[in-house]
Short mmCIF file of C-alpha atoms and ligand atoms in Angstrom, two decimals:
data_model
loop_
_atom_site.label_atom_id
_atom_site.label_comp_id
_atom_site.label_asym_id
_atom_site.label_seq_id
_atom_site.Cartn_x
_atom_site.Cartn_y
_atom_site.Cartn_z
CA MET R 17 -18.00 -11.01 -5.10
CA ILE R 18 -18.61 -12.68 -1.72
CA ILE R 19 -15.88 -15.08 -0.17
CA ARG R 20 -18.24 -17.18 2.29
CA ASN R 21 -16.93 -18.88 5.29
CA VAL R 22 -13.77 -17.61 6.37
CA ARG R 23 -12.00 -17.01 9.69
CA ILE R 24 -10.32 -13.54 9.83
CA LEU R 25 -7.02 -14.11 11.73
CA GLY R 26 -8.58 -17.39 13.18
CA ALA R 27 -11.78 -15.84 14.61
CA GLU R 28 -15.41 -16.92 13.97
CA PRO R 29 -16.62 -17.64 10.46
CA VAL R 30 -17.82 -14.71 8.39
CA ASP R 31 -18.39 -13.74 4.81
CA ILE R 32 -16.30 -10.97 2.89
CA ARG R 33 -17.94 -8.85 0.22
CA ILE R 34 -15.35 -7.40 -2.19
CA ALA R 35 -16.27 -4.50 -4.62
CA ASP R 36 -13.94 -2.40 -6.75
CA GLY R 37 -10.80 -4.05 -5.17
CA VAL R 38 -11.76 -2.95 -1.60
CA ILE R 39 -13.52 -4.90 1.22
CA ALA R 40 -17.04 -3.53 1.02
CA GLU R 41 -18.68 -5.58 3.80
CA ILE R 42 -17.86 -8.12 6.49
CA GLY R 43 -20.47 -10.12 8.18
CA PRO R 44 -22.52 -13.44 8.56
CA ASP R 45 -24.66 -14.73 5.68
CA LEU R 46 -24.24 -11.72 3.40
CA PRO R 47 -26.84 -11.64 0.69
CA GLY R 48 -25.71 -12.12 -2.95
CA GLN R 49 -25.06 -14.64 -5.82
CA ASP R 50 -21.44 -14.29 -7.12
CA GLU R 51 -19.87 -16.20 -4.15
CA MET R 52 -16.93 -18.54 -3.49
CA ASP R 53 -16.80 -21.10 -0.48
CA GLY R 54 -13.76 -20.15 1.63
CA GLY R 55 -14.27 -23.47 3.32
CA GLY R 56 -13.39 -22.16 6.98
CA ALA R 57 -9.94 -21.13 5.85
CA ILE R 58 -8.13 -18.49 7.86
CA ALA R 59 -7.98 -15.06 6.19
CA LEU R 60 -4.88 -13.08 6.61
CA PRO R 61 -3.97 -9.60 5.03
CA GLY R 62 -2.04 -10.34 1.98
CA LEU R 63 1.55 -11.33 2.99
CA VAL R 64 4.55 -8.81 2.40
CA ASP R 65 8.01 -9.76 1.90
CA LEU R 66 10.79 -7.33 2.73
CA HIS R 67 13.50 -9.55 1.34
CA THR R 68 13.18 -11.46 -2.03
CA HIS R 69 15.68 -11.97 -4.69
CA LEU R 70 13.95 -11.91 -8.15
CA ARG R 71 17.30 -12.35 -10.00
CA GLU R 72 16.00 -10.29 -13.02
CA PRO R 73 17.94 -8.47 -14.67
CA GLY R 74 20.79 -10.81 -15.26
CA ARG R 75 20.16 -14.07 -13.90
CA GLU R 76 16.95 -15.21 -15.58
CA ASP R 77 18.10 -18.65 -15.52
CA ALA R 78 17.44 -18.82 -11.73
CA GLU R 79 14.30 -16.63 -11.62
CA THR R 80 12.53 -13.94 -13.38
CA VAL R 81 10.07 -11.20 -12.19
CA GLN R 82 7.41 -13.23 -13.63
CA THR R 83 8.21 -16.75 -12.06
CA GLY R 84 9.38 -15.01 -8.70
CA THR R 85 6.00 -13.18 -8.30
CA GLN R 86 4.08 -16.23 -9.34
CA SER R 87 6.01 -18.07 -6.57
CA ALA R 88 5.13 -15.28 -4.33
CA ALA R 89 1.44 -15.45 -4.90
CA ARG R 90 1.47 -19.17 -4.49
CA GLY R 91 2.99 -18.60 -0.92
CA GLY R 92 0.36 -16.07 -0.09
CA TYR R 93 2.08 -12.82 -0.85
CA THR R 94 0.62 -9.72 -2.34
CA ALA R 95 3.89 -7.65 -2.22
CA VAL R 96 7.65 -8.36 -2.49
CA HIS R 97 10.75 -6.12 -2.14
CA ALA R 98 13.19 -7.24 -4.78
CA MET R 99 16.82 -6.94 -3.67
CA ALA R 100 19.31 -4.88 -5.50
CA ASN R 101 21.87 -7.49 -6.31
CA THR R 102 20.97 -8.15 -9.91
CA SER R 103 23.05 -7.70 -13.04
CA PRO R 104 23.27 -4.77 -13.57
CA VAL R 105 22.95 -3.74 -9.88
CA ALA R 106 19.67 -1.89 -9.11
CA ASP R 107 21.65 1.28 -8.21
CA THR R 108 19.93 3.77 -10.50
CA ALA R 109 16.50 5.13 -11.17
CA GLY R 110 16.58 3.29 -14.55
CA VAL R 111 17.15 -0.28 -13.25
CA VAL R 112 14.77 0.10 -10.38
CA GLU R 113 11.92 1.57 -12.76
CA GLN R 114 12.54 -1.40 -15.13
CA VAL R 115 12.03 -3.98 -12.42
CA TRP R 116 8.96 -2.02 -10.94
CA ARG R 117 7.51 -1.94 -14.45
CA LEU R 118 7.87 -5.65 -14.95
CA GLY R 119 6.12 -6.43 -11.73
CA ARG R 120 3.27 -4.10 -12.81
CA GLU R 121 2.96 -6.00 -16.22
CA PHE R 122 2.55 -9.51 -14.73
CA GLY R 123 0.41 -8.49 -11.99
CA HIS R 124 0.89 -11.50 -9.71
CA CYS R 125 1.88 -9.31 -6.63
CA ASP R 126 3.27 -5.74 -6.20
CA VAL R 127 7.05 -5.50 -6.59
CA HIS R 128 8.85 -2.89 -4.82
CA PRO R 129 12.49 -2.69 -5.76
CA VAL R 130 15.26 -2.15 -3.15
CA GLY R 131 17.91 0.28 -4.17
CA ALA R 132 21.59 -0.49 -3.66
CA VAL R 133 23.33 1.63 -1.01
CA THR R 134 26.66 1.80 -2.94
CA VAL R 135 27.38 1.90 -6.67
CA GLY R 136 27.62 -1.65 -8.06
CA LEU R 137 27.41 -2.88 -4.42
CA GLU R 138 31.27 -2.19 -4.30
CA GLY R 139 31.17 -0.39 -0.87
CA ARG R 140 33.13 2.56 -2.31
CA GLN R 141 30.52 5.33 -3.20
CA LEU R 142 27.02 6.01 -2.24
CA ALA R 143 24.49 5.04 -5.07
CA GLU R 144 22.00 7.80 -6.30
CA LEU R 145 19.61 7.27 -3.38
CA GLY R 146 17.57 10.22 -4.04
CA ALA R 147 17.05 9.60 -7.64
CA MET R 148 15.66 6.08 -6.83
CA ALA R 149 13.46 7.44 -4.21
CA ASP R 150 12.08 10.08 -6.72
CA SER R 151 11.63 7.54 -9.44
CA ALA R 152 8.39 5.90 -10.38
CA ALA R 153 9.27 2.96 -8.17
CA ARG R 154 9.46 5.24 -5.27
CA VAL R 155 12.20 3.34 -3.50
CA ARG R 156 12.26 3.52 0.26
CA VAL R 157 14.31 0.56 1.32
CA PHE R 158 18.11 0.47 0.45
CA SER R 159 20.43 -2.36 0.91
CA ASP R 160 23.61 -3.86 -0.48
CA ASP R 161 22.29 -7.31 0.53
CA GLY R 162 24.40 -10.07 -0.27
CA LYS R 163 27.23 -7.70 0.88
CA CYS R 164 27.72 -5.71 4.03
CA VAL R 165 28.22 -1.89 3.95
CA ASP R 166 31.21 -2.62 6.23
CA ASP R 167 32.58 0.89 5.90
CA ALA R 168 31.49 2.90 8.92
CA VAL R 169 31.55 6.22 7.06
CA LEU R 170 29.66 5.21 4.12
CA MET R 171 27.04 3.49 6.41
CA ARG R 172 26.72 6.62 8.47
CA ARG R 173 26.35 8.81 5.16
CA ALA R 174 23.53 6.44 3.71
CA LEU R 175 21.72 6.42 7.14
CA GLU R 176 21.94 10.40 7.14
CA TYR R 177 20.84 10.63 3.45
CA VAL R 178 17.59 8.27 3.66
CA LYS R 179 16.20 10.66 6.33
CA ALA R 180 15.06 13.06 3.63
CA PHE R 181 12.55 10.86 2.18
CA ASP R 182 11.93 8.59 5.08
CA GLY R 183 13.81 5.63 3.80
CA VAL R 184 15.46 2.94 5.59
CA VAL R 185 18.84 1.22 5.21
CA ALA R 186 18.56 -2.59 5.48
CA GLN R 187 21.95 -4.06 6.31
CA HIS R 188 23.25 -7.52 5.70
CA ALA R 189 25.42 -7.59 8.98
CA GLN R 190 28.70 -9.59 7.93
CA GLU R 191 32.13 -8.22 8.80
CA PRO R 192 33.98 -9.43 5.77
CA ARG R 193 37.38 -9.78 7.45
CA LEU R 194 35.97 -12.13 9.84
CA THR R 195 34.34 -14.34 7.34
CA GLY R 196 37.01 -14.67 4.62
CA GLY R 197 36.38 -18.16 3.04
CA ALA R 198 33.70 -19.10 5.68
CA GLN R 199 31.57 -22.07 4.67
CA MET R 200 29.26 -22.61 7.62
CA ASN R 201 28.46 -21.62 11.29
CA GLU R 202 31.59 -21.68 13.37
CA GLY R 203 31.20 -24.05 16.15
CA VAL R 204 31.40 -27.77 17.07
CA VAL R 205 30.07 -29.11 13.67
CA SER R 206 32.33 -27.11 11.58
CA GLY R 207 35.37 -28.16 13.66
CA ARG R 208 34.37 -31.82 13.24
CA LEU R 209 33.89 -31.34 9.56
CA GLY R 210 37.00 -29.31 8.96
CA LEU R 211 35.02 -26.37 7.10
CA THR R 212 36.09 -22.86 7.69
CA GLY R 213 33.82 -21.41 10.39
CA TRP R 214 31.51 -18.31 10.09
CA PRO R 215 31.69 -16.76 13.69
CA ALA R 216 28.54 -15.17 15.28
CA VAL R 217 30.66 -12.17 16.12
CA ALA R 218 30.86 -11.29 12.33
CA GLU R 219 27.12 -10.67 12.39
CA GLU R 220 26.93 -9.17 16.05
CA ALA R 221 29.78 -6.66 15.65
CA ILE R 222 28.15 -5.07 12.70
CA ILE R 223 24.85 -4.99 14.18
CA ALA R 224 25.97 -3.29 17.33
CA ARG R 225 27.82 -0.83 15.26
CA ASP R 226 24.95 0.00 13.07
CA CYS R 227 22.52 0.39 16.05
CA LEU R 228 24.98 2.99 17.43
CA LEU R 229 25.41 4.69 14.02
CA ALA R 230 21.49 4.76 13.51
CA ALA R 231 21.10 6.30 16.91
CA HIS R 232 23.88 8.81 16.56
CA VAL R 233 22.34 10.28 13.23
CA GLY R 234 18.62 9.64 14.22
CA SER R 235 17.88 7.52 11.25
CA ARG R 236 16.12 4.32 10.45
CA LEU R 237 17.92 0.94 10.57
CA HIS R 238 16.59 -2.45 9.45
CA VAL R 239 18.71 -5.43 10.20
CA CYS R 240 18.22 -8.39 7.64
CA HIS R 241 18.30 -12.00 8.46
CA VAL R 242 19.13 -12.04 12.15
CA SER R 243 20.69 -15.47 12.80
CA THR R 244 22.50 -15.52 16.25
CA ALA R 245 21.42 -15.46 19.94
CA GLY R 246 23.86 -12.71 20.58
CA SER R 247 22.36 -10.57 17.90
CA VAL R 248 19.10 -10.93 19.69
CA GLU R 249 20.71 -9.66 22.88
CA ILE R 250 22.13 -6.53 20.97
CA LEU R 251 18.81 -5.69 19.33
CA ARG R 252 16.86 -5.99 22.61
CA TRP R 253 19.40 -3.60 24.29
CA ALA R 254 19.32 -1.14 21.24
CA LYS R 255 15.36 -1.20 21.25
CA SER R 256 15.31 -0.53 25.02
CA LYS R 257 16.93 2.81 24.13
CA GLY R 258 13.90 3.72 21.97
CA TRP R 259 16.23 3.69 18.78
CA ASN R 260 14.43 3.30 15.39
CA ILE R 261 15.57 -0.07 14.61
CA THR R 262 13.82 -3.05 12.88
CA ALA R 263 14.92 -6.53 12.29
CA GLU R 264 13.98 -9.73 10.30
CA VAL R 265 14.41 -13.46 10.68
CA THR R 266 13.96 -15.93 7.99
CA PRO R 267 11.79 -19.04 8.03
CA HIS R 268 14.78 -21.25 7.62
CA HIS R 269 16.69 -19.82 10.66
CA LEU R 270 13.51 -20.56 12.53
CA LEU R 271 13.61 -24.24 11.80
CA LEU R 272 16.85 -25.66 10.57
CA THR R 273 20.21 -26.05 12.46
CA ASP R 274 23.87 -26.32 11.46
CA ASP R 275 24.13 -30.14 12.30
CA LEU R 276 22.14 -30.71 9.06
CA VAL R 277 25.56 -30.17 7.16
CA GLU R 278 27.01 -33.06 8.97
CA GLU R 279 23.90 -35.46 9.01
CA SER R 280 20.55 -35.11 7.30
CA PRO R 281 18.06 -37.03 5.28
CA VAL R 282 20.05 -35.90 2.09
CA GLY R 283 23.38 -36.90 3.47
CA ALA R 284 26.29 -35.01 4.66
CA TYR R 285 27.83 -31.96 3.14
CA ASN R 286 24.72 -31.32 0.90
CA PRO R 287 24.90 -27.81 -0.35
CA ILE R 288 21.06 -27.47 -0.04
CA TYR R 289 21.80 -26.18 3.44
CA LYS R 290 24.49 -23.64 2.51
CA VAL R 291 23.12 -20.25 3.23
CA ASN R 292 24.10 -16.73 4.05
CA PRO R 293 24.05 -16.25 7.07
CA PRO R 294 24.60 -19.76 7.89
CA LEU R 295 22.45 -22.04 9.70
CA ARG R 296 23.28 -21.85 13.43
CA THR R 297 22.73 -23.92 16.56
CA ARG R 298 19.62 -25.13 18.28
CA ALA R 299 20.18 -22.57 21.08
CA ASP R 300 20.30 -19.74 18.40
CA VAL R 301 17.13 -21.14 16.95
CA GLU R 302 15.37 -21.02 20.38
CA ALA R 303 16.66 -17.46 20.87
CA LEU R 304 15.30 -16.37 17.45
CA ARG R 305 11.95 -17.89 17.99
CA ALA R 306 11.47 -16.20 21.48
CA ALA R 307 12.76 -12.97 19.96
CA LEU R 308 10.12 -13.10 17.09
CA ALA R 309 7.40 -13.82 19.65
CA ASP R 310 8.27 -10.96 21.85
CA GLY R 311 8.85 -8.42 19.16
CA THR R 312 12.71 -8.09 19.58
CA ILE R 313 12.73 -9.46 15.99
CA ASP R 314 9.82 -7.47 14.26
CA ILE R 315 9.17 -9.58 11.06
CA VAL R 316 9.63 -12.66 9.02
CA ALA R 317 11.38 -12.23 5.73
CA THR R 318 12.14 -15.07 3.40
CA ASP R 319 15.54 -14.21 1.77
CA HIS R 320 14.07 -16.18 -1.33
CA ALA R 321 17.25 -17.05 -3.17
CA PRO R 322 16.86 -18.86 -6.09
CA HIS R 323 19.86 -20.85 -7.77
CA PRO R 324 19.90 -23.13 -10.78
CA VAL R 325 20.68 -26.90 -10.15
CA GLU R 326 24.20 -26.56 -11.35
CA ASP R 327 25.15 -23.88 -8.85
CA LYS R 328 23.75 -25.97 -5.85
CA GLU R 329 24.43 -29.65 -6.87
CA THR R 330 28.08 -29.26 -6.78
CA GLU R 331 30.75 -29.81 -3.98
CA TRP R 332 30.14 -27.77 -0.93
CA SER R 333 32.96 -25.31 -1.07
CA ALA R 334 31.99 -24.32 -4.81
CA ALA R 335 28.09 -24.30 -4.27
CA ALA R 336 26.09 -20.87 -4.16
CA MET R 337 24.58 -19.84 -0.98
CA GLY R 338 20.82 -19.48 -0.56
CA MET R 339 17.41 -21.22 -0.50
CA VAL R 340 14.12 -20.58 -2.16
CA GLY R 341 11.55 -19.70 0.42
CA LEU R 342 8.36 -17.92 -0.75
CA GLU R 343 6.23 -21.03 -1.28
CA THR R 344 7.15 -22.67 2.06
CA ALA R 345 7.43 -19.56 4.32
CA LEU R 346 3.85 -19.52 6.07
CA SER R 347 4.04 -23.30 6.46
CA VAL R 348 7.41 -23.12 8.13
CA VAL R 349 6.22 -20.26 10.28
CA GLN R 350 3.12 -22.29 11.34
CA GLU R 351 5.42 -25.32 12.23
CA ALA R 352 8.07 -23.22 14.09
CA MET R 353 5.96 -20.55 15.78
CA VAL R 354 2.21 -21.43 15.75
CA GLU R 355 2.32 -25.15 16.55
CA THR R 356 4.75 -24.41 19.34
CA GLY R 357 2.25 -21.97 20.86
CA LEU R 358 4.52 -18.97 20.34
CA LEU R 359 2.29 -17.08 18.04
CA ASP R 360 -1.34 -17.06 17.20
CA TRP R 361 -2.62 -15.97 13.56
CA VAL R 362 -2.91 -12.35 14.75
CA GLY R 363 0.75 -12.35 15.55
CA VAL R 364 1.51 -14.07 12.30
CA ALA R 365 -0.53 -11.32 10.30
CA GLN R 366 1.54 -8.66 12.17
CA ARG R 367 4.97 -10.23 11.50
CA MET R 368 4.37 -11.25 7.83
CA SER R 369 2.16 -8.31 6.51
CA VAL R 370 1.32 -5.50 8.70
CA VAL R 371 4.75 -4.62 9.98
CA PRO R 372 6.76 -5.44 6.82
CA ALA R 373 4.51 -3.13 4.90
CA ARG R 374 5.04 -0.37 7.44
CA ILE R 375 8.77 -0.80 7.40
CA GLY R 376 8.82 -0.57 3.62
CA ARG R 377 6.23 2.48 3.74
CA LEU R 378 3.69 0.71 1.43
CA ALA R 379 0.42 2.48 1.93
CA GLY R 380 -1.91 -0.07 0.33
CA GLN R 381 -0.46 -3.31 1.66
CA GLY R 382 -0.36 -4.89 5.26
CA ARG R 383 -3.78 -3.44 6.15
CA VAL R 384 -6.08 -5.28 8.76
CA LEU R 385 -8.94 -6.88 7.04
CA GLU R 386 -11.68 -4.38 7.48
CA VAL R 387 -14.24 -2.52 5.50
CA GLY R 388 -12.65 0.05 3.37
CA ALA R 389 -9.21 -1.72 3.14
CA PRO R 390 -7.90 -2.84 -0.16
CA ALA R 391 -8.77 -6.44 -0.70
CA ASN R 392 -5.31 -7.88 -0.50
CA ILE R 393 -6.28 -11.40 1.17
CA THR R 394 -4.59 -14.70 1.81
CA LEU R 395 -6.74 -17.66 2.58
CA TYR R 396 -4.73 -20.45 4.34
CA ASP R 397 -5.88 -23.88 5.41
CA PRO R 398 -3.67 -24.71 8.59
CA SER R 399 -5.36 -28.15 9.05
CA VAL R 400 -3.79 -30.14 6.18
CA ARG R 401 -0.19 -31.69 6.14
CA THR R 402 1.57 -32.06 3.01
CA LYS R 403 5.03 -33.24 1.79
CA VAL R 404 7.09 -30.56 0.13
CA ASP R 405 7.32 -31.33 -3.68
CA PRO R 406 9.79 -28.73 -5.44
CA SER R 407 8.61 -29.99 -8.77
CA ALA R 408 5.39 -28.21 -7.97
CA PHE R 409 6.90 -24.81 -7.16
CA ALA R 410 6.16 -21.89 -9.32
CA SER R 411 9.69 -20.65 -8.84
CA LYS R 412 12.01 -21.29 -11.63
CA SER R 413 14.38 -22.86 -9.03
CA ARG R 414 14.21 -25.96 -6.80
CA ASN R 415 16.79 -25.32 -4.11
CA THR R 416 14.66 -25.83 -1.02
CA PRO R 417 15.78 -27.63 2.18
CA TYR R 418 12.50 -28.95 2.87
CA GLU R 419 12.14 -31.40 0.01
CA GLY R 420 10.32 -34.47 1.40
CA MET R 421 9.59 -32.92 4.79
CA THR R 422 6.00 -32.85 5.87
CA LEU R 423 4.97 -29.25 6.69
CA PRO R 424 1.52 -28.20 7.90
CA GLY R 425 -0.78 -25.86 5.93
CA ALA R 426 -1.45 -24.70 2.64
CA VAL R 427 -2.38 -21.43 0.75
CA VAL R 428 -5.83 -21.97 -0.74
CA ALA R 429 -6.20 -18.61 -2.40
CA THR R 430 -4.51 -15.08 -2.81
CA PHE R 431 -6.29 -11.88 -3.75
CA LEU R 432 -4.49 -8.76 -4.91
CA ARG R 433 -6.73 -5.82 -4.81
CA GLY R 434 -9.82 -8.15 -5.18
CA ARG R 435 -8.42 -10.14 -8.04
CA ALA R 436 -7.58 -13.73 -7.38
CA THR R 437 -4.12 -14.56 -8.32
CA VAL R 438 -4.20 -18.05 -6.75
CA LEU R 439 -7.32 -20.16 -6.50
CA GLU R 440 -7.46 -23.69 -4.89
CA GLY R 441 -3.83 -23.50 -4.48
CA LYS R 442 -3.11 -22.93 -8.13
CA LEU R 443 -2.19 -19.81 -10.09
CA VAL R 444 -4.96 -18.07 -11.99
ZN1 LIG K 523 21.72 -11.03 2.96
#
């Protein structure tokens, strides 16, 4: 099959021939019959998410492996890492293999389960990291995400343990004692609204400690959803030492600020903006954008966190934390990073495909589009602008903070090893 007239990472138009799931030829005016018109779309390597909540097993009312991976494909993703905070928790070989098998069965994108660091995410005892690494799911990323591994001894042991199989510990950096009952970013707005504040130091203290621990034992640390300017400074310092540390930022932390809790198009105290870590200030957003541009923050990860309506459309203090993000991620990154001149499409491909695949040690994903590479391809039209309509999402949940907002760009097609999962913006 030939995809005609696409611009690889925004370069001059070419055709791409796909054979046996692999890119067989790239060039102008390739001969052949079986063809589709790419319409001048930008071709990116299939996106890879290091941080997705698929909710299965246990909360199939919010999302399933099937709907979550359909949502991923619609967003241009060919692989996602499924977080471990399911019910039961993904802390054994049995649970991670179950999630991995469901992903293979549906085939909308590759599913790589994340293994829990501690049994039941309880922070008391290390989970069977080795058994999960050796399982069919071949787990390489371990995280108690949703909770912080706050015990320094356990964190040290986890970092030591994963070295045996080249794994990485992905930390949700949140000092629990400093965030008891916290509802939103601690600052001017939380003071005015009388909501319990979530101080930046609760994130920054854990990141600093974990960087030092990772360096001390010579292991690999990944920092989830960095949200403050101070965290960026700590990471910049730690990376200057040459330590093996990577970090992610979410699309929403690149675009939205905490004053939306006070005043927004959907009113005050709207829990659609309640998320962990919380939305921060304009100065934090600016620092995060600069850090993503200069490589201090390595990647964009969605933290796609689906919740059913009844868990979000309630009073602020009772509402669940989190936002869906897979189907809007690329558009938000275009808005925050490309339209502002901070990143080009080469930079976007690095931060949303190549580097996340490298951190997760995924051999067949995140490859640059060249002859011989697996045909994992996302076609994206950056020229359109559309109003976000959650009722059109493939996700089972609708908790998006972008409803009604006009965002740039649209995923035209997604190919997983040469097979279309999305065509003309619709699931195949
Ligand atoms: Zn988290």
